[in-house]
Coordinates of C-alpha atoms in Angstrom, one line a residue:
C1 CA 69.5 81.1 -127.6
E2 CA 66.3 79.6 -128.9
T3 CA 63.3 79.4 -126.6
T4 CA 61.3 77.2 -128.9
A5 CA 62.5 74.5 -131.2
P6 CA 61.1 74.4 -134.7
Q7 CA 59.0 71.4 -135.4
R8 CA 60.6 69.1 -138.0
T9 CA 59.3 65.9 -139.3
I10 CA 61.0 63.2 -141.4
S11 CA 60.1 61.0 -144.3
F12 CA 61.9 58.0 -145.5
A13 CA 64.4 58.5 -148.3
P14 CA 64.7 56.0 -151.1
V15 CA 66.7 52.9 -150.0
P16 CA 70.1 52.7 -151.6
N17 CA 71.1 49.3 -152.8
P18 CA 74.0 47.8 -154.8
A19 CA 74.1 47.9 -158.5
I20 CA 73.5 44.1 -158.5
S21 CA 69.8 43.9 -158.8
Q22 CA 67.7 42.0 -156.5
P23 CA 65.9 39.1 -158.2
G24 CA 66.7 35.5 -157.5
P25 CA 65.8 32.0 -158.4
A26 CA 62.2 31.4 -157.7
S27 CA 62.8 27.7 -156.9
D28 CA 64.9 28.7 -153.9
T29 CA 62.7 31.3 -152.3
N30 CA 60.7 28.9 -150.1
P31 CA 63.2 26.4 -148.7
T32 CA 61.7 23.2 -147.3
R33 CA 62.2 22.0 -143.8
E34 CA 64.8 19.4 -145.0
R35 CA 66.9 22.1 -146.6
G36 CA 66.7 24.2 -143.4
S37 CA 64.2 26.9 -142.4
C38 CA 64.3 30.1 -140.5
D39 CA 61.4 30.6 -138.2
G40 CA 60.9 34.0 -136.7
V41 CA 62.7 36.0 -139.4
P42 CA 61.4 37.8 -142.5
S43 CA 60.9 35.5 -145.5
L44 CA 63.9 35.1 -147.8
T45 CA 62.0 36.7 -150.7
H46 CA 61.1 39.7 -148.6
R47 CA 64.6 39.9 -147.1
V48 CA 66.5 40.2 -150.3
G49 CA 63.8 41.8 -152.5
V50 CA 63.1 38.8 -154.6
S51 CA 59.8 38.6 -156.4
S52 CA 57.9 35.3 -156.5
A53 CA 58.0 35.2 -160.3
A54 CA 61.7 36.0 -160.7
S55 CA 63.8 33.9 -162.9
L56 CA 67.3 32.6 -162.4
S57 CA 68.5 34.5 -165.5
S58 CA 67.9 37.9 -163.9
I59 CA 70.1 37.4 -160.9
V60 CA 72.7 35.6 -163.1
T61 CA 72.8 38.5 -165.6
A62 CA 73.1 41.1 -162.8
S63 CA 75.6 39.1 -160.7
H64 CA 78.3 38.6 -163.3
A65 CA 77.8 41.9 -165.2
E66 CA 80.1 44.9 -164.5
P67 CA 78.8 46.5 -161.3
A68 CA 77.6 50.0 -162.1
A69 CA 78.0 51.5 -158.7
V70 CA 81.8 51.1 -158.5
P71 CA 83.3 54.5 -157.5
P72 CA 85.4 56.3 -160.0
A73 CA 89.1 56.1 -159.9
E74 CA 91.0 58.0 -157.2
P75 CA 92.1 61.6 -158.1
E76 CA 95.6 62.0 -159.3
A77 CA 98.3 63.1 -156.8
N78 CA 99.8 66.5 -157.0
A79 CA 103.5 67.3 -157.1
N80 CA 103.9 66.7 -153.4
G81 CA 102.2 63.3 -153.6
S82 CA 99.1 64.3 -151.6
L83 CA 95.7 63.9 -153.1
L84 CA 93.7 67.0 -154.1
S85 CA 90.3 67.2 -152.5
D86 CA 87.5 69.6 -153.7
V87 CA 85.9 69.8 -150.3
T88 CA 89.1 71.0 -148.6
T89 CA 89.3 74.0 -150.9
R90 CA 85.9 75.3 -150.0
D91 CA 85.2 78.2 -147.6
R92 CA 83.1 75.8 -145.4
L93 CA 83.1 72.1 -145.0
A94 CA 79.6 70.9 -146.0
L95 CA 78.6 67.5 -144.6
D96 CA 76.9 66.2 -147.7
E97 CA 79.8 67.0 -149.9
L98 CA 82.2 65.5 -147.3
V99 CA 80.3 62.2 -147.3
A100 CA 80.3 62.0 -151.1
E101 CA 84.0 62.8 -151.2
V102 CA 84.9 60.1 -148.6
L103 CA 82.8 57.5 -150.5
E104 CA 84.7 58.4 -153.7
R105 CA 88.2 58.2 -152.4
N106 CA 88.3 56.1 -149.2
P107 CA 90.4 52.9 -149.7
T108 CA 88.0 50.8 -147.7
A109 CA 85.2 51.6 -150.0
H110 CA 87.3 50.7 -153.0
A111 CA 88.4 47.5 -151.4
M112 CA 84.8 46.4 -150.8
Y113 CA 83.7 47.3 -154.3
S114 CA 86.7 45.4 -155.7
A115 CA 85.7 42.4 -153.6
W116 CA 82.2 42.7 -155.1
Q117 CA 83.6 42.8 -158.6
A118 CA 85.7 39.7 -157.9
A119 CA 82.6 37.8 -156.6
A120 CA 80.6 38.9 -159.6
Q121 CA 83.1 37.1 -161.9
K122 CA 82.6 33.7 -160.2
Y123 CA 79.4 32.9 -162.0
P124 CA 80.7 32.5 -165.6
Q125 CA 83.5 30.3 -164.2
V126 CA 81.3 27.9 -162.3
V127 CA 78.6 27.4 -165.0
A128 CA 81.1 26.7 -167.8
L129 CA 81.8 23.2 -168.8
D130 CA 85.3 21.8 -168.3
D131 CA 87.6 22.1 -171.3
P132 CA 87.3 19.2 -173.8
M133 CA 90.2 16.7 -173.6
L134 CA 92.2 15.7 -176.7
M135 CA 94.1 12.5 -176.5
Y136 CA 96.6 11.2 -179.0
M137 CA 98.5 7.9 -178.7
V138 CA 101.0 6.3 -181.1
A139 CA 102.8 3.0 -181.3
P140 CA 106.4 4.1 -182.4
K141 CA 107.6 0.7 -183.5
S142 CA 104.7 0.4 -185.9
Y143 CA 106.6 3.0 -188.0
S144 CA 109.7 1.0 -188.2
S145 CA 110.8 -0.3 -191.6
S146 CA 111.0 -3.8 -190.2
S147 CA 107.5 -3.7 -188.7
T148 CA 105.0 -6.1 -190.2
V149 CA 101.9 -4.2 -189.0
Q150 CA 100.3 -1.0 -190.2
E151 CA 101.2 2.4 -188.8
S152 CA 99.3 2.5 -185.4
W153 CA 97.9 5.6 -183.7
T154 CA 94.8 6.8 -181.9
I155 CA 93.2 10.2 -181.5
Q156 CA 90.3 10.9 -179.1
L157 CA 88.2 13.9 -178.2
S158 CA 86.1 13.9 -175.0
Q159 CA 83.9 16.3 -173.1
K160 CA 82.7 15.9 -169.5
F161 CA 79.0 16.8 -168.8
P162 CA 77.9 17.1 -165.1
W163 CA 74.6 15.6 -164.2
P164 CA 71.7 17.9 -165.2
G165 CA 71.2 20.6 -162.6
K166 CA 74.6 20.6 -161.1
L167 CA 75.9 23.6 -163.1
D168 CA 72.7 25.4 -162.4
K169 CA 73.1 25.0 -158.7
R170 CA 76.7 26.0 -158.8
G171 CA 75.6 29.1 -160.7
Q172 CA 73.0 29.9 -158.1
I173 CA 75.6 29.6 -155.3
A174 CA 78.0 32.0 -157.1
A175 CA 75.2 34.4 -158.0
W176 CA 73.9 34.6 -154.4
E177 CA 77.5 35.1 -153.1
A178 CA 77.9 37.9 -155.6
H179 CA 74.6 39.3 -154.4
A180 CA 75.9 39.1 -150.8
A181 CA 79.1 40.8 -151.7
G182 CA 77.1 43.7 -153.2
W183 CA 75.3 44.1 -149.9
D184 CA 78.6 44.0 -148.0
A185 CA 79.7 46.9 -150.1
E186 CA 76.5 48.7 -149.2
T187 CA 77.2 47.9 -145.5
T188 CA 80.6 49.5 -145.8
R189 CA 79.1 52.5 -147.5
R190 CA 76.7 53.0 -144.6
Q191 CA 79.5 52.5 -142.0
L192 CA 81.7 55.1 -143.8
Q193 CA 78.8 57.6 -143.9
S194 CA 78.2 57.1 -140.2
A195 CA 82.0 57.5 -139.5
V196 CA 82.1 60.7 -141.5
K197 CA 79.1 62.1 -139.6
L198 CA 80.5 61.2 -136.2
A199 CA 83.9 62.8 -137.1
F200 CA 82.1 65.9 -138.5
A201 CA 80.1 66.2 -135.3
D202 CA 83.3 66.2 -133.3
Y203 CA 84.9 68.7 -135.7
L204 CA 81.9 70.9 -135.4
L205 CA 81.9 70.6 -131.6
A206 CA 85.5 71.6 -131.4
H207 CA 85.0 74.7 -133.5
E208 CA 81.9 75.7 -131.5
Q209 CA 83.7 75.2 -128.2
I210 CA 86.6 77.3 -129.5
R211 CA 84.2 80.0 -130.4
L212 CA 82.5 79.9 -127.0
N213 CA 85.9 79.8 -125.3
N214 CA 87.0 82.9 -127.2
A215 CA 83.8 84.7 -126.2
S216 CA 84.4 83.6 -122.6
L217 CA 87.9 84.8 -122.7
K218 CA 86.7 88.2 -123.9
L219 CA 84.2 88.3 -121.0
F220 CA 86.9 87.6 -118.4
Q221 CA 89.1 90.2 -120.0
D222 CA 86.3 92.8 -119.8
L223 CA 85.8 91.7 -116.2
Y224 CA 89.5 92.1 -115.5
D225 CA 89.4 95.6 -117.0
L226 CA 86.4 96.5 -114.8
A227 CA 88.0 95.1 -111.7
R228 CA 91.3 97.0 -112.4
T229 CA 89.3 100.2 -112.9
K230 CA 87.5 99.7 -109.6
F231 CA 90.8 98.8 -107.8
E232 CA 92.5 101.9 -109.1
N233 CA 89.6 103.9 -107.8
N234 CA 89.7 102.1 -104.4
L235 CA 86.3 100.6 -105.1
A236 CA 87.4 97.0 -105.0
P237 CA 90.2 95.0 -103.5
Q238 CA 93.2 93.8 -105.6
Q239 CA 92.0 90.3 -105.1
D240 CA 89.2 90.9 -107.7
M241 CA 91.7 91.8 -110.3
L242 CA 93.9 88.8 -109.5
Q243 CA 90.8 86.5 -109.6
A244 CA 90.0 87.7 -113.1
E245 CA 93.6 87.0 -114.1
V246 CA 93.3 83.4 -112.9
D247 CA 90.2 82.9 -114.9
I248 CA 91.8 84.4 -118.0
G249 CA 94.7 81.9 -117.6
G250 CA 92.1 79.1 -117.3
R251 CA 90.5 80.1 -120.6
K252 CA 93.8 80.2 -122.3
L253 CA 94.6 76.7 -121.1
R254 CA 91.2 75.6 -122.3
A255 CA 92.0 77.0 -125.7
V256 CA 95.1 74.8 -125.9
E257 CA 93.0 71.7 -125.1
L258 CA 90.3 72.7 -127.6
E259 CA 92.8 73.2 -130.4
Q260 CA 94.1 69.7 -129.7
M261 CA 90.6 68.4 -130.0
R262 CA 90.1 70.2 -133.2
R263 CA 93.3 68.7 -134.7
V264 CA 92.3 65.2 -133.7
A265 CA 88.8 65.6 -135.2
A266 CA 90.4 67.1 -138.4
G267 CA 92.8 64.1 -138.5
R268 CA 90.0 61.7 -138.4
I269 CA 88.3 63.4 -141.4
N270 CA 91.5 63.6 -143.3
T271 CA 92.1 59.9 -142.7
L272 CA 88.6 59.1 -144.1
L273 CA 89.4 61.3 -147.1
H274 CA 92.7 59.4 -147.7
L275 CA 94.6 62.6 -147.1
P276 CA 97.6 63.3 -144.7
A277 CA 96.3 63.5 -141.2
D278 CA 97.6 67.1 -140.7
A279 CA 96.1 68.4 -144.0
A280 CA 94.3 71.8 -143.6
L281 CA 90.6 71.7 -143.5
P282 CA 88.1 74.6 -143.8
P283 CA 85.8 75.3 -140.9
P284 CA 82.6 73.3 -140.7
G285 CA 79.4 74.5 -142.3
T286 CA 75.9 74.3 -140.8
P287 CA 75.0 70.7 -139.7
D288 CA 72.0 68.9 -141.1
A289 CA 68.7 69.5 -139.3
V290 CA 67.6 66.9 -136.8
P291 CA 63.9 66.3 -136.5
T292 CA 62.2 67.1 -133.2
V293 CA 59.3 64.7 -134.0
L294 CA 60.5 61.2 -134.6
P295 CA 58.5 58.6 -136.5
P296 CA 57.0 55.7 -134.5
L297 CA 59.5 53.1 -133.3
D298 CA 57.8 50.2 -134.9
E299 CA 57.9 52.0 -138.3
L300 CA 61.7 52.6 -137.9
T301 CA 62.2 49.0 -136.8
R302 CA 60.3 47.6 -139.8
R303 CA 62.2 49.8 -142.2
A304 CA 65.5 48.8 -140.6
V305 CA 64.7 45.1 -140.9
D306 CA 63.6 45.5 -144.5
T307 CA 66.6 47.5 -145.7
Y308 CA 69.6 46.9 -143.5
P309 CA 72.2 45.7 -145.9
E310 CA 74.0 43.3 -143.5
L311 CA 70.7 41.4 -143.1
S312 CA 70.3 41.3 -146.9
A313 CA 73.8 39.9 -147.2
K314 CA 73.1 37.2 -144.6
A315 CA 69.9 36.3 -146.4
A316 CA 71.7 36.0 -149.7
R317 CA 74.3 33.8 -148.1
L318 CA 71.4 31.7 -146.7
A319 CA 70.1 31.3 -150.2
S320 CA 73.5 30.3 -151.3
E321 CA 73.7 27.6 -148.6
Q322 CA 70.3 26.3 -149.6
A323 CA 71.4 25.9 -153.2
A324 CA 74.5 24.1 -151.8
V325 CA 72.2 21.6 -150.2
D326 CA 70.6 20.9 -153.6
L327 CA 74.0 20.6 -155.2
A328 CA 75.1 18.1 -152.5
A329 CA 72.0 16.0 -153.1
K330 CA 72.8 15.9 -156.9
E331 CA 76.2 14.4 -156.1
F332 CA 74.5 11.1 -155.7
W333 CA 74.2 11.1 -159.5
P334 CA 77.1 10.4 -161.9
D335 CA 78.8 12.8 -164.3
V336 CA 79.1 11.7 -167.9
D337 CA 82.2 11.9 -170.1
L338 CA 81.3 11.5 -173.8
F339 CA 84.1 10.8 -176.3
A340 CA 84.7 10.2 -180.0
R341 CA 87.8 8.2 -181.1
Y342 CA 89.5 7.2 -184.2
D343 CA 91.8 4.2 -183.5
K344 CA 94.3 3.1 -186.3
M345 CA 95.5 0.3 -184.0
W346 CA 92.5 -1.8 -185.1
M347 CA 93.1 -3.7 -188.2
D348 CA 89.5 -3.7 -189.4
R349 CA 88.3 -0.4 -190.8
E350 CA 84.8 -0.8 -189.2
Q351 CA 86.4 -0.9 -185.7
Q352 CA 88.6 2.2 -186.1
A353 CA 85.9 4.9 -185.5
A354 CA 84.1 4.7 -182.1
V355 CA 82.0 6.7 -179.7
G356 CA 81.4 6.0 -176.1
L357 CA 81.0 7.4 -172.6
T358 CA 82.5 7.0 -169.2
L359 CA 80.9 7.9 -165.9
N360 CA 81.9 7.9 -162.3
L361 CA 80.1 5.4 -160.0
P362 CA 78.8 7.3 -156.9
V363 CA 79.1 4.3 -154.6
Q364 CA 80.6 6.2 -151.7
R365 CA 77.2 7.1 -150.4
D366 CA 78.2 7.7 -146.8
R367 CA 80.6 10.5 -148.0
R368 CA 77.8 12.1 -150.0
R369 CA 75.3 11.8 -147.1
A370 CA 77.8 13.5 -144.9
A371 CA 78.2 16.3 -147.5
V372 CA 74.4 16.8 -147.5
N373 CA 74.2 16.9 -143.7
E374 CA 77.1 19.4 -143.7
A375 CA 75.2 21.6 -146.1
V376 CA 72.0 21.4 -144.1
A377 CA 73.9 22.3 -141.0
R378 CA 75.4 25.3 -142.7
V379 CA 71.9 26.4 -143.7
N380 CA 70.8 26.2 -140.1
Q381 CA 73.9 28.1 -139.1
R382 CA 73.0 30.9 -141.6
C383 CA 69.4 30.9 -140.3
H384 CA 70.5 31.4 -136.7
E385 CA 73.0 34.1 -137.8
L386 CA 70.2 35.9 -139.6
Q387 CA 67.9 35.6 -136.6
S388 CA 70.6 36.9 -134.3
Q389 CA 71.4 39.8 -136.6
T390 CA 67.7 40.7 -136.9
D391 CA 67.4 40.8 -133.1
Q392 CA 70.5 43.0 -133.0
V393 CA 69.2 45.4 -135.6
Q394 CA 65.9 45.7 -133.7
F395 CA 67.8 46.5 -130.5
E396 CA 70.0 49.1 -132.2
V397 CA 67.0 50.9 -133.6
Q398 CA 65.3 50.9 -130.2
S399 CA 68.5 52.1 -128.5
A400 CA 69.3 54.8 -131.1
H401 CA 65.6 56.0 -131.0
A402 CA 65.6 56.3 -127.2
K403 CA 69.0 58.0 -127.1
L404 CA 68.1 60.4 -129.8
A405 CA 64.8 61.3 -128.0
E406 CA 66.9 61.8 -124.8
S407 CA 69.4 64.1 -126.4
E408 CA 66.6 66.1 -128.0
L409 CA 65.0 66.6 -124.6
A410 CA 68.3 67.5 -123.0
L411 CA 69.1 70.1 -125.7
Q412 CA 65.6 71.6 -125.4
V413 CA 66.1 71.9 -121.6
Y414 CA 69.4 73.7 -122.1
R415 CA 68.1 76.1 -124.7
Q416 CA 64.7 76.9 -123.1
D417 CA 65.5 76.7 -119.3
I418 CA 69.2 76.5 -118.3
L419 CA 70.9 79.0 -120.6
P420 CA 68.3 81.8 -120.3
A421 CA 68.5 81.4 -116.5
A422 CA 72.3 81.4 -116.5
E423 CA 72.4 84.5 -118.7
R424 CA 69.9 86.3 -116.4
N425 CA 72.1 85.3 -113.4
V426 CA 75.2 86.8 -115.1
S427 CA 73.3 90.0 -115.9
A428 CA 72.1 90.4 -112.4
A429 CA 75.5 89.7 -110.8
S430 CA 77.2 92.0 -113.3
A431 CA 74.8 94.9 -112.5
A432 CA 75.2 94.3 -108.8
Y433 CA 79.0 94.3 -109.0
E434 CA 79.1 97.5 -111.0
A435 CA 76.8 99.0 -108.4
N436 CA 79.2 97.9 -105.6
T437 CA 76.5 95.8 -104.0
L438 CA 78.1 92.5 -104.7
G439 CA 81.6 91.1 -104.7
L440 CA 83.5 89.7 -107.7
L441 CA 83.3 86.0 -106.6
P442 CA 79.5 85.6 -107.2
L443 CA 79.9 87.2 -110.6
V444 CA 82.8 84.9 -111.5
E445 CA 80.8 81.9 -110.4
A446 CA 77.9 83.1 -112.5
Q447 CA 80.2 83.5 -115.5
R448 CA 81.6 80.0 -115.0
Q449 CA 78.2 78.5 -114.8
L450 CA 77.2 80.2 -118.0
I451 CA 80.3 79.1 -119.8
D452 CA 79.9 75.5 -118.5
N453 CA 76.3 75.3 -119.6
R454 CA 77.0 76.8 -123.0
E455 CA 79.7 74.1 -123.6
K456 CA 77.3 71.4 -122.3
A457 CA 74.6 72.7 -124.7
A458 CA 77.1 72.5 -127.5
E459 CA 78.0 68.9 -126.4
A460 CA 74.3 68.0 -126.3
A461 CA 73.9 69.3 -129.9
A462 CA 76.9 67.3 -131.1
E463 CA 75.6 64.2 -129.2
Q464 CA 72.2 64.7 -131.0
Q465 CA 74.1 64.7 -134.3
R466 CA 76.0 61.6 -133.4
R467 CA 72.8 59.7 -132.3
W468 CA 71.1 60.8 -135.5
A469 CA 74.0 59.4 -137.5
E470 CA 73.7 56.1 -135.5
L471 CA 70.0 55.9 -136.3
E472 CA 70.5 56.5 -140.0
R473 CA 73.3 53.9 -140.1
V474 CA 70.7 51.2 -139.1
V475 CA 67.5 52.7 -140.7
G476 CA 69.0 54.3 -143.8
K477 CA 68.8 57.9 -145.0
L478 CA 65.9 59.9 -143.5
Q479 CA 64.7 63.1 -145.2
V480 CA 64.0 66.0 -142.8
D481 CA 61.0 68.2 -143.7
Q482 CA 61.8 71.7 -142.5

């Protein structure tokens, strides 16, 4: 076992973000108090990565374009209907390859990316004008042979035009919603990464404990052989041999429990891979290195607040609600319907061609005021949700940082203090038993303590991997400098 842990530091990896780029309408980046404001949270432009000089066209183009980060199609099924996975055919299950494979084939990831694609197609729908209307009217009796009037008919073509700015605001709402859907997909990606790492830690722990249990079983079998030899030579009572048999049985029972743990952990991984739960998996490879020197807590917190995708999604929805306030305010202005008509029902030729307009009269002002108030209330709701989520992210960073530091300290104590002492205790008890100066029970107890501490050290290492995964879920990918 290690007596000193290698010093590892970390650096921040590039922040992954959705294929939808991050500019937004400059006019909406500093909402006024009337449109709702969010005190105590990062500015909207900082939250979603919007530059002050950004134009609406940039977010519009990105929001309704084909998302570039959509995973490839799922692999084809084999003759038995089960999906073929590259990682399951390797000699060792590598964590990085496993994460990539899960992100490629997991149905939840595909569902979120499809939702993103659907949201991205809203923009061209809401900014388009209504279809033009064609009207044709005829007086049938005017075509009768007995009619004394000319043949009478009317044709009209009309087009509705919303009040200037309405389509623009509708487009902003749709673009921000598509932006939020992209961050929702990124949130799902992080959650899947964390789930894979947690499942891999359990899978690795099960294999490590099986290895330790097999080694312990061999130790008790050797102890049984020694006790049997001494009993046959009248150097030890039969009870020593029977005690060793009891402990061998205990190790065999533990093997059954550990195998069940391994199957459960493998089932979780297979489920994430969209494979049958009982599909065979190779043994785990070496886990990722965990740093022994963590960056300052305030630095991690700042990075989490800046890059956490769920916060970015909430901020984008806040921008969408702010645009909805502006749209509701524009509903006090009428929409115009322009038309051109040729009417053969008029007798005079000069009166047959006409142009005109119709417009709605926005006299129901109480209804429109209520709509504005509703939109402002939704802005305030989004503000408070963003504030609450920001507080939660800061707490999760602090909690994960503290738990990771605790697990690192516990693992260090096991490796530097407890395990070396337990091994020396077993060596001393074994030597004393072979020299007939000590009974078997102290040696068995020393062996049990060593076995228990080795399993606890393995659990501490797995817990360190779990807490590292939880920290990366909130902060993002961290690069470990070996």
